[in-house]
Short mmCIF file of C-alpha atoms in Angstrom, two decimals:
data_model
loop_
_atom_site.label_atom_id
_atom_site.label_comp_id
_atom_site.label_asym_id
_atom_site.label_seq_id
_atom_site.Cartn_x
_atom_site.Cartn_y
_atom_site.Cartn_z
CA MET A 5 67.41 57.17 51.11
CA LYS A 6 67.38 53.63 49.76
CA ILE A 7 68.09 53.38 46.03
CA TYR A 8 66.20 50.83 43.94
CA SER A 9 66.72 49.50 40.44
CA LEU A 10 64.86 51.24 37.63
CA LYS A 11 61.50 50.00 36.40
CA GLY A 12 61.95 47.22 33.86
CA MET A 13 65.61 46.62 34.77
CA LYS A 14 66.30 43.22 36.30
CA ASP A 15 68.95 41.92 38.70
CA TYR A 16 70.10 38.30 38.43
CA ASN A 17 70.77 36.53 41.72
CA ILE A 18 73.40 33.84 42.25
CA GLU A 19 71.03 30.93 41.57
CA LYS A 20 69.80 32.36 38.27
CA SER A 21 73.35 33.24 37.32
CA TYR A 22 74.29 29.56 37.63
CA ILE A 23 71.56 28.76 35.12
CA TRP A 24 72.68 31.67 32.90
CA SER A 25 76.22 30.23 32.76
CA TYR A 26 75.00 26.67 32.21
CA LEU A 27 72.78 27.63 29.26
CA PHE A 28 75.40 29.97 27.79
CA ASP A 29 78.05 27.24 27.81
CA LYS A 30 75.61 24.86 26.09
CA ILE A 31 74.64 27.21 23.26
CA LYS A 32 78.22 28.44 22.80
CA SER A 33 79.54 24.91 22.23
CA ILE A 34 76.76 24.21 19.71
CA LEU A 35 77.37 27.47 17.82
CA VAL A 36 81.09 26.65 17.57
CA SER A 37 80.27 23.16 16.25
CA TYR A 38 78.14 24.74 13.48
CA GLY A 39 80.90 27.13 12.47
CA PHE A 40 79.41 30.40 13.78
CA GLU A 41 81.92 33.09 14.80
CA PHE A 42 81.45 35.42 17.77
CA ILE A 43 81.43 39.20 17.31
CA ASN A 44 80.66 42.17 19.54
CA PHE A 45 79.30 45.61 18.72
CA PRO A 46 78.38 48.72 20.77
CA ILE A 47 75.26 49.12 22.87
CA LEU A 48 74.95 52.68 21.48
CA GLU A 49 74.31 53.24 17.78
CA ASN A 50 73.42 56.14 15.50
CA THR A 51 69.63 56.54 15.68
CA LEU A 52 69.54 56.71 11.87
CA LEU A 53 70.40 53.00 11.77
CA PHE A 54 67.10 52.05 13.43
CA ASN A 55 65.11 54.70 11.57
CA LYS A 56 66.19 52.99 8.35
CA SER A 57 65.82 49.37 9.44
CA LEU A 58 62.59 49.70 11.43
CA ASN A 59 61.03 52.80 9.71
CA ASN A 60 57.30 52.84 10.59
CA ASN A 61 57.46 49.85 12.93
CA ILE A 62 55.93 50.29 16.40
CA LEU A 63 59.38 49.55 17.83
CA ILE A 64 60.53 53.02 16.75
CA ASN A 65 58.45 54.52 19.57
CA GLN A 66 60.09 52.23 22.15
CA ILE A 67 63.71 53.17 21.45
CA TYR A 68 65.78 54.96 24.09
CA SER A 69 67.05 57.87 21.96
CA PHE A 70 68.79 61.06 23.09
CA LEU A 71 71.27 63.74 22.04
CA ASP A 72 74.84 63.36 23.29
CA LYS A 73 77.11 66.25 24.29
CA ASN A 74 77.91 66.89 20.62
CA SER A 75 74.19 66.98 19.74
CA ARG A 76 74.37 63.66 17.86
CA ASN A 77 71.17 61.62 17.97
CA ILE A 78 72.12 58.24 19.42
CA SER A 79 70.12 55.26 20.68
CA LEU A 80 70.43 52.23 22.92
CA ARG A 81 70.06 49.24 20.63
CA PRO A 82 66.50 47.77 20.69
CA GLU A 83 67.49 44.66 18.69
CA GLY A 84 70.64 43.08 17.31
CA THR A 85 70.13 42.29 13.62
CA SER A 86 70.44 45.90 12.42
CA CYS A 87 73.62 46.36 14.50
CA CYS A 88 75.14 43.12 13.25
CA LEU A 89 74.42 44.06 9.64
CA ARG A 90 75.86 47.55 10.18
CA PHE A 91 78.96 45.86 11.62
CA ALA A 92 79.25 43.56 8.58
CA ILE A 93 78.80 46.42 6.08
CA GLU A 94 81.25 48.73 7.86
CA ASN A 95 83.92 46.02 8.13
CA GLY A 96 83.57 44.80 4.54
CA LEU A 97 82.30 41.32 5.43
CA LEU A 98 79.63 41.19 2.70
CA ARG A 99 81.84 41.59 -0.38
CA GLY A 100 81.54 38.20 -2.05
CA GLN A 101 81.73 36.40 1.30
CA LYS A 102 79.49 34.13 3.30
CA LYS A 103 79.48 34.80 7.01
CA LYS A 104 77.92 33.04 10.00
CA LEU A 105 78.05 35.24 13.10
CA TRP A 106 76.69 35.25 16.66
CA TYR A 107 76.54 37.83 19.43
CA PHE A 108 75.16 38.26 22.92
CA GLY A 109 74.20 41.21 25.07
CA PRO A 110 71.58 43.57 26.45
CA MET A 111 68.93 45.32 24.34
CA PHE A 112 66.65 48.15 25.47
CA ARG A 113 63.02 49.04 24.77
CA TYR A 114 60.94 51.60 26.59
CA GLU A 115 57.75 49.59 26.93
CA ASN A 116 55.54 48.52 29.80
CA PRO A 117 57.19 45.54 31.55
CA GLN A 118 55.20 42.32 31.24
CA LEU A 119 55.64 38.66 32.19
CA TYR A 120 59.35 37.87 31.56
CA ARG A 121 59.60 40.97 29.39
CA TYR A 122 61.74 43.87 30.59
CA ARG A 123 63.01 47.24 29.39
CA GLU A 124 66.54 45.90 29.53
CA PHE A 125 66.60 42.38 28.17
CA TYR A 126 69.26 40.04 26.88
CA GLN A 127 69.39 38.40 23.49
CA LEU A 128 71.64 35.82 21.92
CA GLY A 129 71.51 36.41 18.19
CA ILE A 130 72.82 34.47 15.22
CA GLU A 131 72.97 35.85 11.68
CA ALA A 132 74.04 34.31 8.37
CA PHE A 133 74.87 36.53 5.37
CA GLY A 134 75.31 35.59 1.71
CA PHE A 135 73.51 32.22 1.81
CA ASN A 136 70.81 32.10 -0.86
CA ASP A 137 69.70 28.47 -0.77
CA ILE A 138 67.42 26.50 1.51
CA ASN A 139 70.25 24.74 3.34
CA ILE A 140 70.92 27.67 5.67
CA GLU A 141 67.30 27.62 6.85
CA LEU A 142 67.69 23.94 7.65
CA GLU A 143 71.02 24.46 9.42
CA ILE A 144 69.70 27.20 11.68
CA LEU A 145 66.53 25.25 12.54
CA LEU A 146 68.59 22.11 13.25
CA LEU A 147 70.98 24.11 15.43
CA MET A 148 68.20 25.46 17.63
CA ASN A 149 66.38 22.13 17.72
CA ASN A 150 69.58 20.48 18.99
CA PHE A 151 70.10 23.20 21.60
CA PHE A 152 66.60 22.84 23.01
CA LYS A 153 67.01 19.06 22.99
CA ASP A 154 70.36 19.34 24.78
CA ILE A 155 68.86 21.39 27.63
CA ASP A 156 65.80 19.11 27.72
CA LEU A 157 63.25 21.80 26.84
CA LEU A 158 62.32 20.65 23.34
CA LYS A 159 59.20 18.73 24.39
CA LYS A 160 57.82 21.86 26.06
CA LEU A 161 58.28 24.09 23.01
CA VAL A 162 56.42 24.30 19.71
CA LEU A 163 58.07 25.51 16.51
CA GLU A 164 55.59 27.73 14.66
CA ILE A 165 56.52 28.59 11.08
CA ASN A 166 55.15 30.75 8.28
CA PHE A 167 56.24 32.15 4.91
CA LEU A 168 55.77 35.83 4.05
CA GLY A 169 57.07 35.91 0.51
CA SER A 170 58.70 38.88 -1.20
CA ILE A 171 58.29 42.56 -0.32
CA GLU A 172 55.76 42.86 -3.20
CA ILE A 173 53.64 40.04 -1.77
CA LYS A 174 53.84 41.51 1.71
CA ASN A 175 52.63 44.84 0.31
CA LYS A 176 49.70 43.18 -1.50
CA TYR A 177 48.69 41.26 1.60
CA SER A 178 49.10 44.40 3.70
CA LYS A 179 46.60 46.24 1.47
CA TYR A 180 44.21 43.31 1.69
CA LEU A 181 44.39 43.27 5.51
CA LEU A 182 43.68 47.01 5.66
CA ASN A 183 40.63 46.64 3.40
CA PHE A 184 39.42 43.65 5.40
CA PHE A 185 39.70 45.72 8.58
CA LYS A 186 37.77 48.61 7.05
CA GLU A 187 35.03 46.29 5.79
CA ASN A 188 34.65 44.79 9.26
CA ILE A 189 35.55 47.77 11.39
CA SER A 190 32.56 47.24 13.70
CA ILE A 191 34.13 43.95 14.81
CA PHE A 192 37.68 45.24 15.18
CA ASN A 193 37.26 48.76 16.53
CA LYS A 194 37.23 47.64 20.17
CA ILE A 195 40.74 46.22 19.72
CA TYR A 196 42.46 48.56 17.25
CA SER A 197 41.78 51.96 15.76
CA LEU A 198 41.86 52.50 11.97
CA LYS A 199 44.96 54.67 12.42
CA GLU A 200 46.84 51.82 14.13
CA ILE A 201 46.03 49.40 11.31
CA GLU A 202 46.86 51.97 8.64
CA ASN A 203 50.32 52.29 10.23
CA ASN A 204 50.78 48.52 10.39
CA PRO A 205 48.05 46.34 8.81
CA PHE A 206 49.84 43.15 9.92
CA LYS A 207 48.94 44.09 13.49
CA ILE A 208 45.50 42.58 12.85
CA LEU A 209 47.13 39.14 12.88
CA GLU A 210 48.24 39.62 16.50
CA ILE A 211 44.67 39.71 17.83
CA LYS A 212 44.14 37.23 20.69
CA ASN A 213 40.37 37.68 21.18
CA GLU A 214 38.92 34.22 20.47
CA TYR A 215 35.66 35.46 18.92
CA ILE A 216 37.46 37.80 16.51
CA LEU A 217 40.12 35.19 15.80
CA ASP A 218 37.45 32.65 14.79
CA PHE A 219 35.85 35.26 12.55
CA MET A 220 39.19 35.94 10.86
CA ILE A 221 39.98 32.25 10.37
CA ASN A 222 36.62 31.65 8.70
CA ASN A 223 36.38 34.82 6.61
CA MET A 224 39.84 36.13 5.83
CA TYR A 225 42.37 34.99 3.21
CA LYS A 226 45.65 33.85 4.68
CA ILE A 227 48.98 34.92 3.23
CA ASP A 228 49.49 31.58 1.48
CA SER A 229 46.73 32.63 -0.94
CA PHE A 230 49.01 35.46 -2.12
CA LEU A 231 52.23 33.46 -2.48
CA THR A 232 53.66 32.60 -5.88
CA ILE A 233 54.03 28.96 -6.98
CA LYS A 234 57.79 29.34 -6.49
CA ASP A 235 57.27 30.60 -2.91
CA LYS A 236 54.95 27.70 -2.10
CA GLU A 237 57.42 25.18 -3.49
CA TYR A 238 60.23 26.71 -1.43
CA PHE A 239 58.14 26.64 1.75
CA ASN A 240 57.08 23.04 1.14
CA LYS A 241 60.73 22.04 0.69
CA ILE A 242 61.51 23.51 4.12
CA LEU A 243 58.58 21.66 5.69
CA ASN A 244 59.65 18.38 4.04
CA LEU A 245 63.18 18.81 5.39
CA LEU A 246 61.81 19.42 8.89
CA PHE A 247 59.75 16.24 8.56
CA PHE A 248 62.78 14.27 7.31
CA PHE A 249 64.91 15.40 10.27
CA LYS A 250 62.03 14.78 12.69
CA ILE A 251 61.75 18.39 13.83
CA PRO A 252 58.15 18.90 15.01
CA TYR A 253 56.50 22.05 13.68
CA LYS A 254 53.18 23.80 13.29
CA VAL A 255 52.33 25.99 10.29
CA ASN A 256 50.76 29.20 11.60
CA TYR A 257 49.60 31.53 8.82
CA PHE A 258 48.82 34.17 11.47
CA LEU A 259 52.42 34.20 12.66
CA ILE A 260 53.92 37.61 11.96
CA ARG A 261 57.16 38.94 13.41
CA GLY A 262 56.98 42.23 15.27
CA ILE A 263 59.81 43.69 13.17
CA ASN A 264 58.80 44.41 9.58
CA TYR A 265 62.06 43.85 7.68
CA TYR A 266 61.40 40.10 7.39
CA ASP A 267 60.56 38.42 4.09
CA GLY A 268 60.44 34.73 3.22
CA ILE A 269 60.46 32.24 6.08
CA ILE A 270 59.71 33.34 9.65
CA PHE A 271 59.54 31.13 12.76
CA GLU A 272 59.15 31.14 16.52
CA TRP A 273 59.67 28.56 19.23
CA LYS A 274 56.88 29.13 21.74
CA TYR A 275 56.49 27.87 25.29
CA TYR A 276 53.02 26.37 25.35
CA GLU A 277 52.92 25.64 29.08
CA LEU A 278 51.70 29.19 29.76
CA LYS A 279 48.31 30.49 28.66
CA SER A 280 49.91 33.32 26.66
CA LYS A 281 52.25 30.94 24.71
CA LEU A 282 55.26 33.23 24.90
CA SER A 283 58.03 33.13 22.31
CA VAL A 284 61.50 32.17 23.50
CA CYS A 285 63.29 32.20 20.13
CA SER A 286 62.29 33.79 16.84
CA GLY A 287 63.76 34.71 13.50
CA GLY A 288 63.50 34.63 9.74
CA ARG A 289 64.81 35.84 6.37
CA TYR A 290 65.58 39.50 5.61
CA ASN A 291 67.06 39.57 2.10
CA ASN A 292 66.53 43.30 1.51
CA LEU A 293 67.75 44.80 4.78
CA SER A 294 71.41 45.14 3.79
CA LYS A 295 70.64 47.40 0.82
CA LYS A 296 68.29 49.43 3.00
CA LEU A 297 71.22 50.14 5.35
CA GLY A 298 73.55 51.26 2.56
CA GLY A 299 75.24 47.94 1.80
CA ILE A 300 75.14 45.73 -1.27
CA LEU A 301 72.12 43.48 -1.81
CA THR A 302 72.89 40.48 0.42
CA SER A 303 70.66 37.65 1.56
CA GLY A 304 70.33 37.32 5.30
CA ILE A 305 68.70 35.07 7.85
CA GLY A 306 68.90 35.08 11.61
CA LEU A 307 67.24 34.53 14.95
CA ALA A 308 67.35 35.75 18.52
CA ILE A 309 66.89 33.87 21.76
CA GLY A 310 65.12 35.84 24.47
CA TRP A 311 67.63 35.01 27.20
CA ASP A 312 65.55 36.23 30.15
CA ARG A 313 62.58 34.13 29.05
CA LEU A 314 64.76 31.11 28.38
CA ILE A 315 66.09 31.24 31.94
CA GLU A 316 62.58 31.60 33.43
CA PHE A 317 61.14 28.75 31.34
CA PHE A 318 64.11 26.57 32.26
CA ILE A 319 63.53 27.27 35.96
CA ILE A 320 59.83 26.39 35.61
CA GLU A 321 60.72 23.04 34.05
CA LYS A 322 63.99 22.12 35.77
CA GLY A 323 64.35 24.27 38.86
CA TYR A 324 67.63 25.41 40.39
CA LYS A 325 68.82 22.31 42.19
CA ASN A 326 69.78 20.15 39.24
CA ILE A 327 72.09 22.82 37.80
CA LYS A 328 73.90 23.49 41.06
CA ASN A 329 74.28 19.75 41.57
CA ASN A 330 75.82 19.43 38.10
CA ILE A 331 78.75 21.65 39.07
CA LYS A 332 81.67 19.24 39.27
CA ASN A 333 85.10 19.59 40.85
CA LYS A 334 84.19 22.26 43.37
CA ILE A 335 86.79 22.22 46.16
CA LEU A 336 86.76 23.83 49.59
CA VAL A 337 90.16 24.23 51.25
CA ILE A 338 89.97 24.32 55.05
CA VAL A 339 92.70 24.97 57.61
CA ASN A 340 92.65 23.37 61.04
CA ASN A 341 94.73 26.23 62.36
CA ILE A 342 94.59 29.85 61.15
CA LYS A 343 98.42 29.96 60.94
CA TYR A 344 98.20 27.57 57.96
CA ILE A 345 96.35 30.09 55.76
CA LYS A 346 99.50 30.90 53.76
CA TYR A 347 99.89 27.19 52.96
CA ALA A 348 96.20 27.04 51.94
CA PHE A 349 96.88 29.78 49.36
CA LEU A 350 99.97 27.91 48.15
CA LEU A 351 97.96 24.70 47.74
CA SER A 352 95.07 26.50 46.02
CA GLU A 353 97.34 28.29 43.53
CA ASN A 354 99.03 25.03 42.60
CA ILE A 355 95.62 23.48 41.93
CA ARG A 356 94.47 26.46 39.85
CA ASN A 357 97.66 26.26 37.79
CA LEU A 358 96.74 22.66 37.05
CA SER A 359 93.33 23.50 35.55
CA ILE A 360 91.03 26.51 35.31
CA LYS A 361 88.05 24.12 35.25
CA LEU A 362 88.41 23.53 38.98
CA ILE A 363 86.58 25.81 41.43
CA ILE A 364 88.61 26.36 44.61
CA ASN A 365 87.41 28.32 47.63
CA ILE A 366 89.43 28.88 50.80
CA ASP A 367 87.54 29.07 54.09
CA TYR A 368 89.19 31.89 56.09
CA SER A 369 86.73 31.73 58.98
CA ILE A 370 87.54 30.76 62.56
CA SER A 371 84.35 28.70 62.93
CA SER A 372 84.49 25.05 63.97
CA LEU A 373 85.55 22.29 61.60
CA ASN A 374 82.06 20.76 61.65
CA LYS A 375 80.49 24.06 60.61
CA LYS A 376 82.93 24.34 57.72
CA ILE A 377 82.17 20.80 56.57
CA ASN A 378 78.41 21.43 56.79
CA TYR A 379 78.88 24.61 54.75
CA ALA A 380 80.68 22.60 52.05
CA ILE A 381 77.88 20.01 51.90
CA LYS A 382 75.14 22.65 51.83
CA ASN A 383 76.85 24.58 49.01
CA ASN A 384 77.44 21.59 46.73
CA PHE A 385 81.20 21.27 47.04
CA SER A 386 82.54 18.00 45.64
CA TYR A 387 85.67 17.80 47.79
CA ILE A 388 87.05 19.20 51.03
CA PHE A 389 90.81 19.52 51.52
CA ILE A 390 91.52 19.90 55.24
CA ILE A 391 95.05 21.05 56.14
CA TYR A 392 95.69 19.51 59.55
CA LYS A 393 99.39 19.96 60.13
CA ILE A 394 102.42 21.51 58.46
CA TYR A 395 105.92 20.25 59.24
CA GLU A 396 109.23 21.39 57.80
CA ASN A 397 109.28 18.83 54.99
CA LYS A 398 105.74 17.52 54.84
CA SER A 399 102.09 18.25 55.58
CA ILE A 400 99.03 16.30 56.62
CA ILE A 401 96.03 16.94 54.37
CA LEU A 402 92.74 15.08 54.55
CA ILE A 403 90.82 14.83 51.26
CA LYS A 404 87.10 14.18 51.76
CA ASP A 405 84.98 13.11 48.76
CA ILE A 406 81.56 14.44 49.77
CA ASN A 407 79.55 12.68 47.06
CA ASN A 408 81.05 9.22 47.55
CA PHE A 409 81.68 9.46 51.33
CA ASN A 410 85.35 8.53 50.89
CA GLN A 411 88.40 10.12 52.47
CA LYS A 412 92.15 9.85 52.15
CA TYR A 413 95.22 11.34 53.83
CA VAL A 414 98.01 12.77 51.68
CA TYR A 415 101.27 14.36 52.78
CA SER A 416 102.31 16.93 50.20
CA ILE A 417 100.99 19.28 47.53
CA ASP A 418 102.39 16.91 44.88
CA GLU A 419 100.22 14.09 46.27
CA VAL A 420 97.18 16.40 46.16
CA ILE A 421 97.92 17.14 42.48
CA ASP A 422 98.28 13.40 41.74
CA PHE A 423 94.92 12.75 43.43
CA ILE A 424 93.21 15.44 41.35
CA LYS A 425 94.67 14.08 38.10
CA LYS A 426 93.41 10.58 38.89
CA ASN A 427 89.98 11.43 40.30
CA MET A 428 88.72 14.65 38.69
CA LYS A 429 87.88 15.57 35.12
CA ILE A 430 90.21 18.44 34.35
#
């Protein structure tokens, strides 16, 4: 019987893995330049962690939870912020310190798979703890803006931004939304039941039906009507900073994150080239979550990149070819005679000892020389090293530069190393 992957679990082929590595290297270098430190935490957590952080959120029903052999209730992590904060609390990172952290890995949600949305999905998350002023918002937004610019996706994305205010304001607006729903239940009841809105009144803001959306825009108060003067001033400062640094944005008062621990600023970068305008990166402030999880009251802000979506959107815009062509210093070592294989290994190991940035493959096959050369061209190798002859004290090696159509004979491993030092970026 043939065995298939589980529903909602995705394999990544070689081509997509090239793009994965390319994007990961880009974001990693940017995170390092902004002073963020990498951490790692388990895929499995105590279910109580998510019960506390997510409480009545719809996400609770999507968590993979089960009892282990000791009857402990454990869960596959559905998101990273709660885990990162648990990590910081447990390891004493919040005691009078400011921390900027990032992490990467798979998350799991038992939901119906949709376009670029899977049951196992990858997120790259960044979190900053202990920063109370507006500068951290600016830094995080600049960081992501620079990343999207660096991978040439910025012009295809729109930064949507909103401000939720304090927990008290969220609660007031939540009551208003529930009353508005009840007063207009004849309009809404085809989309949501009263019970659904009672559980999460903010769900009303996720409605996509154009007729109902127009009705809401024209008849419903937006959250900015509930904000304090101080909140409005804070939000305007953020918008002015975005304008100053030429970061395009769109204020969306209907923007509401799916996870309900956010307060203050929230934002999403959305890919507008698709009808559904899917989010590729989202985040916001969560100043009360630490205390909720048993830590001290600590301000927090973070975001997560939906890695699977990022890869798919990148492929739509850039394709595969450009990334594979950008791989430099890829070398294929070929032997003219199978008895020279040992020497090919010796040559390859000497090159690898010179630099780990070089990619060296040895062709072990007994196919013709022309077939081997065609394979190198087809698979985007930069150079071919052909070992023609080995004597007692010297060798004959032909170096072919595929991209520049040049070739050169050398007569020892030392000469090969000298050629690499002069002609390749290592």
